[in-house]
Short mmCIF file of C-alpha atoms and ligand atoms in Angstrom, two decimals:
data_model
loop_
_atom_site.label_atom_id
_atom_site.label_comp_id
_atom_site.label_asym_id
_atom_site.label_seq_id
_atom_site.Cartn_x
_atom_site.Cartn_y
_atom_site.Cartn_z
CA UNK A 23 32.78 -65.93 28.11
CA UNK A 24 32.81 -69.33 26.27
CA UNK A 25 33.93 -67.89 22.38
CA UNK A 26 37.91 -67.20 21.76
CA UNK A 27 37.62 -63.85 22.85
CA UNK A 28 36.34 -63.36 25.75
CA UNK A 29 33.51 -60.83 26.04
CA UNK A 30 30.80 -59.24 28.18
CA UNK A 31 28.25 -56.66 27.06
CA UNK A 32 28.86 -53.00 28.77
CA UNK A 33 25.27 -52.92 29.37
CA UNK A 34 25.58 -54.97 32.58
CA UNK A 35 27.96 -52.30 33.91
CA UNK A 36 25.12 -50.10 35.29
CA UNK A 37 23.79 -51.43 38.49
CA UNK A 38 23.85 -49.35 41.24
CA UNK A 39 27.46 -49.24 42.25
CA UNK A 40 28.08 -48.89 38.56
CA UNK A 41 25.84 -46.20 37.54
CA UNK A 42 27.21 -44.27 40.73
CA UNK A 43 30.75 -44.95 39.12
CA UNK A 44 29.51 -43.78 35.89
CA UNK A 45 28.37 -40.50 37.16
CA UNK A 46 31.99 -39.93 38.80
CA UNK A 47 33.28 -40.48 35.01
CA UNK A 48 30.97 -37.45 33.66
CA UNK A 49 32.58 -35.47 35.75
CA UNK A 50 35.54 -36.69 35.17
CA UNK A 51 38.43 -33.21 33.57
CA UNK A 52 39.44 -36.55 30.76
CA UNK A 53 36.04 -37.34 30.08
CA UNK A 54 34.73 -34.75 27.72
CA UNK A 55 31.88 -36.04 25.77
CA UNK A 56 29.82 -34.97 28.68
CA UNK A 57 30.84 -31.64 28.94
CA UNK A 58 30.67 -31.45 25.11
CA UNK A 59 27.24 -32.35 24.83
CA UNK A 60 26.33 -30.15 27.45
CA UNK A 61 27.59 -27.48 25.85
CA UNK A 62 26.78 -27.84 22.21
CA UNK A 63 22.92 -28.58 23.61
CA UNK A 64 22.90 -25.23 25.40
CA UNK A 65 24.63 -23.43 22.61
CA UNK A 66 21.89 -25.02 20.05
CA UNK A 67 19.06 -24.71 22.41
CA UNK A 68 16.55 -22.97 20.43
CA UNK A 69 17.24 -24.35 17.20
CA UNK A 70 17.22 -28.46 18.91
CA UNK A 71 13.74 -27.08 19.96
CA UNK A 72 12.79 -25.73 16.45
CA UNK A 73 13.93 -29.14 15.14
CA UNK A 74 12.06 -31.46 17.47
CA UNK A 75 8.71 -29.38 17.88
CA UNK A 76 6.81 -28.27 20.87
CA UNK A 77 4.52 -30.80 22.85
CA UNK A 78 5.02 -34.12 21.15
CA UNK A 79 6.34 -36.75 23.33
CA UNK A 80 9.55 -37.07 24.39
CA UNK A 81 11.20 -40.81 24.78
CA UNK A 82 14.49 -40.81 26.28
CA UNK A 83 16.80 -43.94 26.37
CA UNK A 84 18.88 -44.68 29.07
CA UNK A 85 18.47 -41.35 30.72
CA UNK A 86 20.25 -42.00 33.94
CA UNK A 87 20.56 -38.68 35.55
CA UNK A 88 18.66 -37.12 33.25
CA UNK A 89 21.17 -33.43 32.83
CA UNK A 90 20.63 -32.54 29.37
CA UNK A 91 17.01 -34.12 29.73
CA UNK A 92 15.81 -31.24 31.69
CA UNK A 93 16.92 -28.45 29.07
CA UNK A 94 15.03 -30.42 26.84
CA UNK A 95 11.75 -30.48 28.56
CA UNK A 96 12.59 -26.68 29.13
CA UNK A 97 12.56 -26.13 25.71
CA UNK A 98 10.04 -28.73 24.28
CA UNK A 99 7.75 -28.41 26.57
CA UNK A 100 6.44 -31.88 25.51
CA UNK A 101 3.15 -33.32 26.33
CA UNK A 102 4.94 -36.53 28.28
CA UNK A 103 8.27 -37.22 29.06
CA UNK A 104 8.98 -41.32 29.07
CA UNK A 105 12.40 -41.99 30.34
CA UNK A 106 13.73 -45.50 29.63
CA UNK A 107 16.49 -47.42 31.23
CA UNK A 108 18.14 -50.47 32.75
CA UNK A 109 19.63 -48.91 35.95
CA UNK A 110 16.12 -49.18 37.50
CA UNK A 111 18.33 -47.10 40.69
CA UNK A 112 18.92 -44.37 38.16
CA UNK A 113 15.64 -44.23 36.58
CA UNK A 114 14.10 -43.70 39.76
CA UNK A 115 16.41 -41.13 41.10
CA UNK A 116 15.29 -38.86 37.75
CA UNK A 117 12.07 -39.50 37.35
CA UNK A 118 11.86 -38.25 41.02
CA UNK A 119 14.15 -35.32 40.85
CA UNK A 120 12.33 -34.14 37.54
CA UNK A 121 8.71 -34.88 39.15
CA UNK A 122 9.82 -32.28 41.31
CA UNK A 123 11.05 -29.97 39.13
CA UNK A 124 8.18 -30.34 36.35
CA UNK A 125 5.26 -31.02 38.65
CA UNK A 126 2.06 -31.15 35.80
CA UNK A 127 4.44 -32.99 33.14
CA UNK A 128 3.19 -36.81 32.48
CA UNK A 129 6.40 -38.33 32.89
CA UNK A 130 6.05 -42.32 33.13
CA UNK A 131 9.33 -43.96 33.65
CA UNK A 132 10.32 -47.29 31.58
CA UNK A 133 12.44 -50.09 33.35
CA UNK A 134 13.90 -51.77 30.57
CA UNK A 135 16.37 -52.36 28.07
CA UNK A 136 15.81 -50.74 24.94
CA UNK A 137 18.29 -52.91 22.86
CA UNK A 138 15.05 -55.00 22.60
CA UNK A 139 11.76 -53.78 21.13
CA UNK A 140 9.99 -51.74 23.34
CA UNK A 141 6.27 -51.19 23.63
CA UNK A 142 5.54 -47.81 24.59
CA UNK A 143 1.81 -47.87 25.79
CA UNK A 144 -0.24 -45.03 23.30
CA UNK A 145 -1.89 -43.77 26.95
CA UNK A 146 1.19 -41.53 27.21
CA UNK A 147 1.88 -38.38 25.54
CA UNK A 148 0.17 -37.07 22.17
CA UNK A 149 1.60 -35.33 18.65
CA UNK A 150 4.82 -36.51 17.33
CA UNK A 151 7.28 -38.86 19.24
CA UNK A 152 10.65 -38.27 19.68
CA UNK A 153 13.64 -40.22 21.07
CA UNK A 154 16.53 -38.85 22.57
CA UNK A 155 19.18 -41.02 22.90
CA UNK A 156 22.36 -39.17 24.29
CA UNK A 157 25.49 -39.42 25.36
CA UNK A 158 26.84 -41.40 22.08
CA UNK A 159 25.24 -44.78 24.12
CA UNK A 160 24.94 -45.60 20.45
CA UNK A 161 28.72 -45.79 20.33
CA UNK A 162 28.34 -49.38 21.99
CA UNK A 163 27.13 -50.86 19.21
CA UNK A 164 28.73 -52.16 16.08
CA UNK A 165 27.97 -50.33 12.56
CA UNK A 166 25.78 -53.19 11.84
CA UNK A 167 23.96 -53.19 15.33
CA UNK A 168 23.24 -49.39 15.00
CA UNK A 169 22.03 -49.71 11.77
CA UNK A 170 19.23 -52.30 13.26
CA UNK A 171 18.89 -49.80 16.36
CA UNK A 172 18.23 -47.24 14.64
CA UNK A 173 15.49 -49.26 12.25
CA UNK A 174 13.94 -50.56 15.28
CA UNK A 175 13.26 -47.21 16.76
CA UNK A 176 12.51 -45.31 12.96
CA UNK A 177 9.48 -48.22 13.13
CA UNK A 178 8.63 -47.01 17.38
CA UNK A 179 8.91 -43.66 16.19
CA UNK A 180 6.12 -44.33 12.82
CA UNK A 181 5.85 -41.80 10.20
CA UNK A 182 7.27 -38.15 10.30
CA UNK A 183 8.89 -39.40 14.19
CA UNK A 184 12.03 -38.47 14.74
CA UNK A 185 15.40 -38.93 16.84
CA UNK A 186 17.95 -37.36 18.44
CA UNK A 187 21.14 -39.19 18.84
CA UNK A 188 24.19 -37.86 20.25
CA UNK A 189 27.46 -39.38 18.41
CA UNK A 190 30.94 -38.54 19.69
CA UNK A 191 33.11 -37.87 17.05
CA UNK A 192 36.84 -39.25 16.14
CA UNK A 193 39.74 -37.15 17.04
CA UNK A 194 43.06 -36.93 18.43
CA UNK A 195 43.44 -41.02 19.62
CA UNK A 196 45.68 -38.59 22.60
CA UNK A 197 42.34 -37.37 23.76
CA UNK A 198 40.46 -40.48 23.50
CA UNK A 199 42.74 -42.88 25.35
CA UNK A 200 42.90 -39.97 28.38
CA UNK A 201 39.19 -39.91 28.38
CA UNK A 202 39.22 -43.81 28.85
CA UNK A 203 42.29 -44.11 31.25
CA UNK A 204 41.76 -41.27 33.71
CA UNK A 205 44.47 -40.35 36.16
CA UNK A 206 42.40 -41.56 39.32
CA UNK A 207 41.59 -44.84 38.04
CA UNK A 208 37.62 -44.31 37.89
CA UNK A 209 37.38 -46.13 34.55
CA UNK A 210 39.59 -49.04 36.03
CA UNK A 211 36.77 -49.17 39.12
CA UNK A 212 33.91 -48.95 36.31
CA UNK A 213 35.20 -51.41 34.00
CA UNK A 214 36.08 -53.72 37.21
CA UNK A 215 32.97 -53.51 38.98
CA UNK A 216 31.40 -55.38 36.51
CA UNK A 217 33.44 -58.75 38.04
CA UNK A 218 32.15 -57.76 41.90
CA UNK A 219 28.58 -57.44 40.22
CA UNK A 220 29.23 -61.30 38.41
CA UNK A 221 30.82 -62.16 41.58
CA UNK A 222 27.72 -60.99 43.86
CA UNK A 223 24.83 -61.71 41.72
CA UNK A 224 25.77 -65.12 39.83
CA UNK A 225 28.38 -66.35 42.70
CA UNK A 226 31.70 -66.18 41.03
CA UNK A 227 35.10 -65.69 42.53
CA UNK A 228 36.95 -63.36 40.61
CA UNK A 229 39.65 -62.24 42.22
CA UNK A 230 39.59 -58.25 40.90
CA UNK A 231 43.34 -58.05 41.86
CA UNK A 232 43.70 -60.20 39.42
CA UNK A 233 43.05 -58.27 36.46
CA UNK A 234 43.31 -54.66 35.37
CA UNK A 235 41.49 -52.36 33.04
CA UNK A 236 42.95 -52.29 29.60
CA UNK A 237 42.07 -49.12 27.46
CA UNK A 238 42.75 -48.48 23.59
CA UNK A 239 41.91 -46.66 20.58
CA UNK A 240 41.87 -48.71 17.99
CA UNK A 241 42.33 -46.62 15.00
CA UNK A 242 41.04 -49.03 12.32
CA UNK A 243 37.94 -50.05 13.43
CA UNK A 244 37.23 -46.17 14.81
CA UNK A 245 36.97 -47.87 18.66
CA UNK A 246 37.81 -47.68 21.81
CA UNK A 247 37.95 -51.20 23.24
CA UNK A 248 37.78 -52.04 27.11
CA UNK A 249 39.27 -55.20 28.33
CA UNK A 250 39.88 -56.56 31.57
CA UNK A 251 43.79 -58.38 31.25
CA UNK A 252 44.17 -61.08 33.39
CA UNK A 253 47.39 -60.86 34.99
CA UNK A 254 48.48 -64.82 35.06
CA UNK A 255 46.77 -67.71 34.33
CA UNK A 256 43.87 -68.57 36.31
CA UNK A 257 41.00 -70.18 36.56
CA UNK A 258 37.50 -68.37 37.40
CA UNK A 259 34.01 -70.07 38.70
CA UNK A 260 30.63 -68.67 37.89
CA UNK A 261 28.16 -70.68 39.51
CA UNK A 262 28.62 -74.12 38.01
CA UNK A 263 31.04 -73.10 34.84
CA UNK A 264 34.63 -73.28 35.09
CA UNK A 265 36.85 -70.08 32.83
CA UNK A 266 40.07 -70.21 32.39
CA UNK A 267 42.50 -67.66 31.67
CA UNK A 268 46.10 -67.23 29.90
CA UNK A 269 48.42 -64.83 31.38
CA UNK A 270 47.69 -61.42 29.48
CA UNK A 271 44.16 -62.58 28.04
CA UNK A 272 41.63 -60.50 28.59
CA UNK A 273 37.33 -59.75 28.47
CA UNK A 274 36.85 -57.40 26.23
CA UNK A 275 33.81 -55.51 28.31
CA UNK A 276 33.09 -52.03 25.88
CA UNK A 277 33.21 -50.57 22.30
CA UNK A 278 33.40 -46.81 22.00
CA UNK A 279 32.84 -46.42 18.23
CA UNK A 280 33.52 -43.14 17.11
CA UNK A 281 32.26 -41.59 14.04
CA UNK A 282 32.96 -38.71 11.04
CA UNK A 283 29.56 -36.41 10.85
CA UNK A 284 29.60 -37.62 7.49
CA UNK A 285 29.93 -41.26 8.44
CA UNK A 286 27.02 -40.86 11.39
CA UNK A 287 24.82 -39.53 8.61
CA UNK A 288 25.00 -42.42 6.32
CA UNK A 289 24.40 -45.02 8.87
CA UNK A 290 21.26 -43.25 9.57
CA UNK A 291 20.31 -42.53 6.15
CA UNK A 292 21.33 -46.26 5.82
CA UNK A 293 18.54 -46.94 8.57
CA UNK A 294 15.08 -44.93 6.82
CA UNK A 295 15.95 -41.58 8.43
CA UNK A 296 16.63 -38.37 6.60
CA UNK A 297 19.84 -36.66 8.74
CA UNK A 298 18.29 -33.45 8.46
CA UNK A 299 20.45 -31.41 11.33
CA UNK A 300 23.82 -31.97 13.11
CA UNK A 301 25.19 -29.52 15.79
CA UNK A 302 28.40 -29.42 17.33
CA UNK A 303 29.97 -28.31 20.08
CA UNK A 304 32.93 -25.50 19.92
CA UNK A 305 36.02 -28.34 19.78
CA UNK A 306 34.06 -30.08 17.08
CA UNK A 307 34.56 -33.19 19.65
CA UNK A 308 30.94 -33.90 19.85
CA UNK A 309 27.67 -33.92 17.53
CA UNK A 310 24.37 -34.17 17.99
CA UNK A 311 22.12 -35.66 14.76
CA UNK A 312 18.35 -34.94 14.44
CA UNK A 313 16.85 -37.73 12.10
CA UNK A 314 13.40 -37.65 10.62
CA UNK A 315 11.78 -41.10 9.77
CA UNK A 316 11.76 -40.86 6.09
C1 LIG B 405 27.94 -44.55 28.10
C2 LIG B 405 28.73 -45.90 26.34
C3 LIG B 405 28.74 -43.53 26.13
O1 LIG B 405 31.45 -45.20 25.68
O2 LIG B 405 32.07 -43.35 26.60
C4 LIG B 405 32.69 -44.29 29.71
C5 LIG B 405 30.68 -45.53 28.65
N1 LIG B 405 32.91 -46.38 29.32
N2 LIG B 405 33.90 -44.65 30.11
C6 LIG B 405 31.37 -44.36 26.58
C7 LIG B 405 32.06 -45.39 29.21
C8 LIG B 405 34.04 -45.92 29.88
C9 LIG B 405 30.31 -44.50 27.66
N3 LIG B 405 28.95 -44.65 27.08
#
């Protein structure tokens, strides 16, 4: 909040009301890549099975509720199922709903954030490990960060591991600025919650009036950038700081990076994975990459 540009990182979107808002997104007739992954997951079932082997363990970051999760256990039939996330709300909510579902499954949930290094406790689970990371969360990072994300978990996943990452793909910038700038406005209430969270938790005054949601593709850095535009000048208190804002300048709260198949592949290769499989959905809007640690 302090450099030139003005910036807070998307993952403090998700607490509670956030992750609720997030939900309303997936469902959301703009917001495809959720439907698209669905899709292209159940259309690639058995072959996303054949890919990942049968009764490894399964590692899932930020599974929130956990959809496409479920098809995967189906499938897998892993020996545990470790769900990791920040929302600790959402986490629970899973874990509870799938403890139901999959009642002699060892599923041990992880509150955490798994930009960091994550220990992952050797009690759990057997045979290979594999992380599923879905819903192109990767897409938040910058080509550099991935590349460092993706090395970090190649070294959790050891030897002969291997990932799953789901990677929305560039398209029509038509498509992409309706999925981030939906008719009712549940983006704007996403990206703006994250000023009633700073305003609850950390005691600011932000005035959410004050600012609207700002959503772009930007074509040459393969993004979509979030902002929050603040619509005069102002000045903001967080706890003891003082901001202060131009009319029109804005916190830029998200990247969306979007990526060719070809270009997804490289990063990982990039990272010490071999890209060994990609599947698509019918559109071609959506891909899903299964890396082996090479
Ligand atoms: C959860 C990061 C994949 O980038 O599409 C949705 C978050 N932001 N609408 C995305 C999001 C605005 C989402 N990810």
């Amino acid at each position: 909040m302090s450099l030139p540009q003005k910036a807070l990182p998307p993952k403090y979107f998700y607490d509670a009301n956030g992750s609720r808002l997030f939900e309303a997104i997936c469902r959301l007739k703009e917001y495809y890549p959720t439907r698209s992954e669905l899709s292209l997951t159940r259309r690639h079932l058995a072959a996303i099975a054949r890919f990942a082997r049968k009764g490894g363990t399964l590692i899932e970051y930020g599974s929130g509720e956990s959809m496409k999760s479920r098809l995967l256990i189906e499938a897998l039939r892993p020996s545990a199922y470790i769900p990791v996330d920040i929302s600790e709300h959402a986490l629970r909510n899973a874990a509870a709903t799938l403890r139901r579902s999959f009642p002699r499954l060892d599923i041990h949930a992880v509150h955490g954030d798994f930009s960091q290094p994550l220990t992952i406790s050797m009690a759990h689970g057997e045979g290979r490990r594999v992380v599923y990371f879905p819903g192109s969360t990767i897409g938040n990072l910058g080509p550099a960060e991935a590349q460092a994300f993706l090395r970090m978990t190649r070294s959790q996943v050891g030897p002969g591991g291997a990932m799953l990452v789901g990677v929305d793909l560039r398209k029509d910038a038509n498509v992409l600025h309706a999925a981030y700038n939906d008719a009712r406005g549940v983006t704007a209430a996403f990206n703006l919650n994250l000023l009633a969270r700073i305003n609850r938790e950390l005691g600011a005054d932000f005035r959410l009036r004050r600012f609207r949601h700002y959503a772009f593709y930007n074509a040459a850095l393969g993004r979509i950038e979030m902002h929050l535009v603040s619509l005069g000048r102002q000045r903001v208190r967080v706890g003891r700081h003082r901001f202060d804002f131009e009319a029109g300048e804005s916190i830029h709260t998200e990247n969306s990076y979007k990526y060719s198949v070809e270009g997804f592949g490289a990063l990982a290769r990039s990272a010490g994975f071999r890209a060994k499989e990609v599947w698509l959905d019918r559109k071609g809007w959506f891909s899903l990459h299964g890396l082996v640690a090479a």
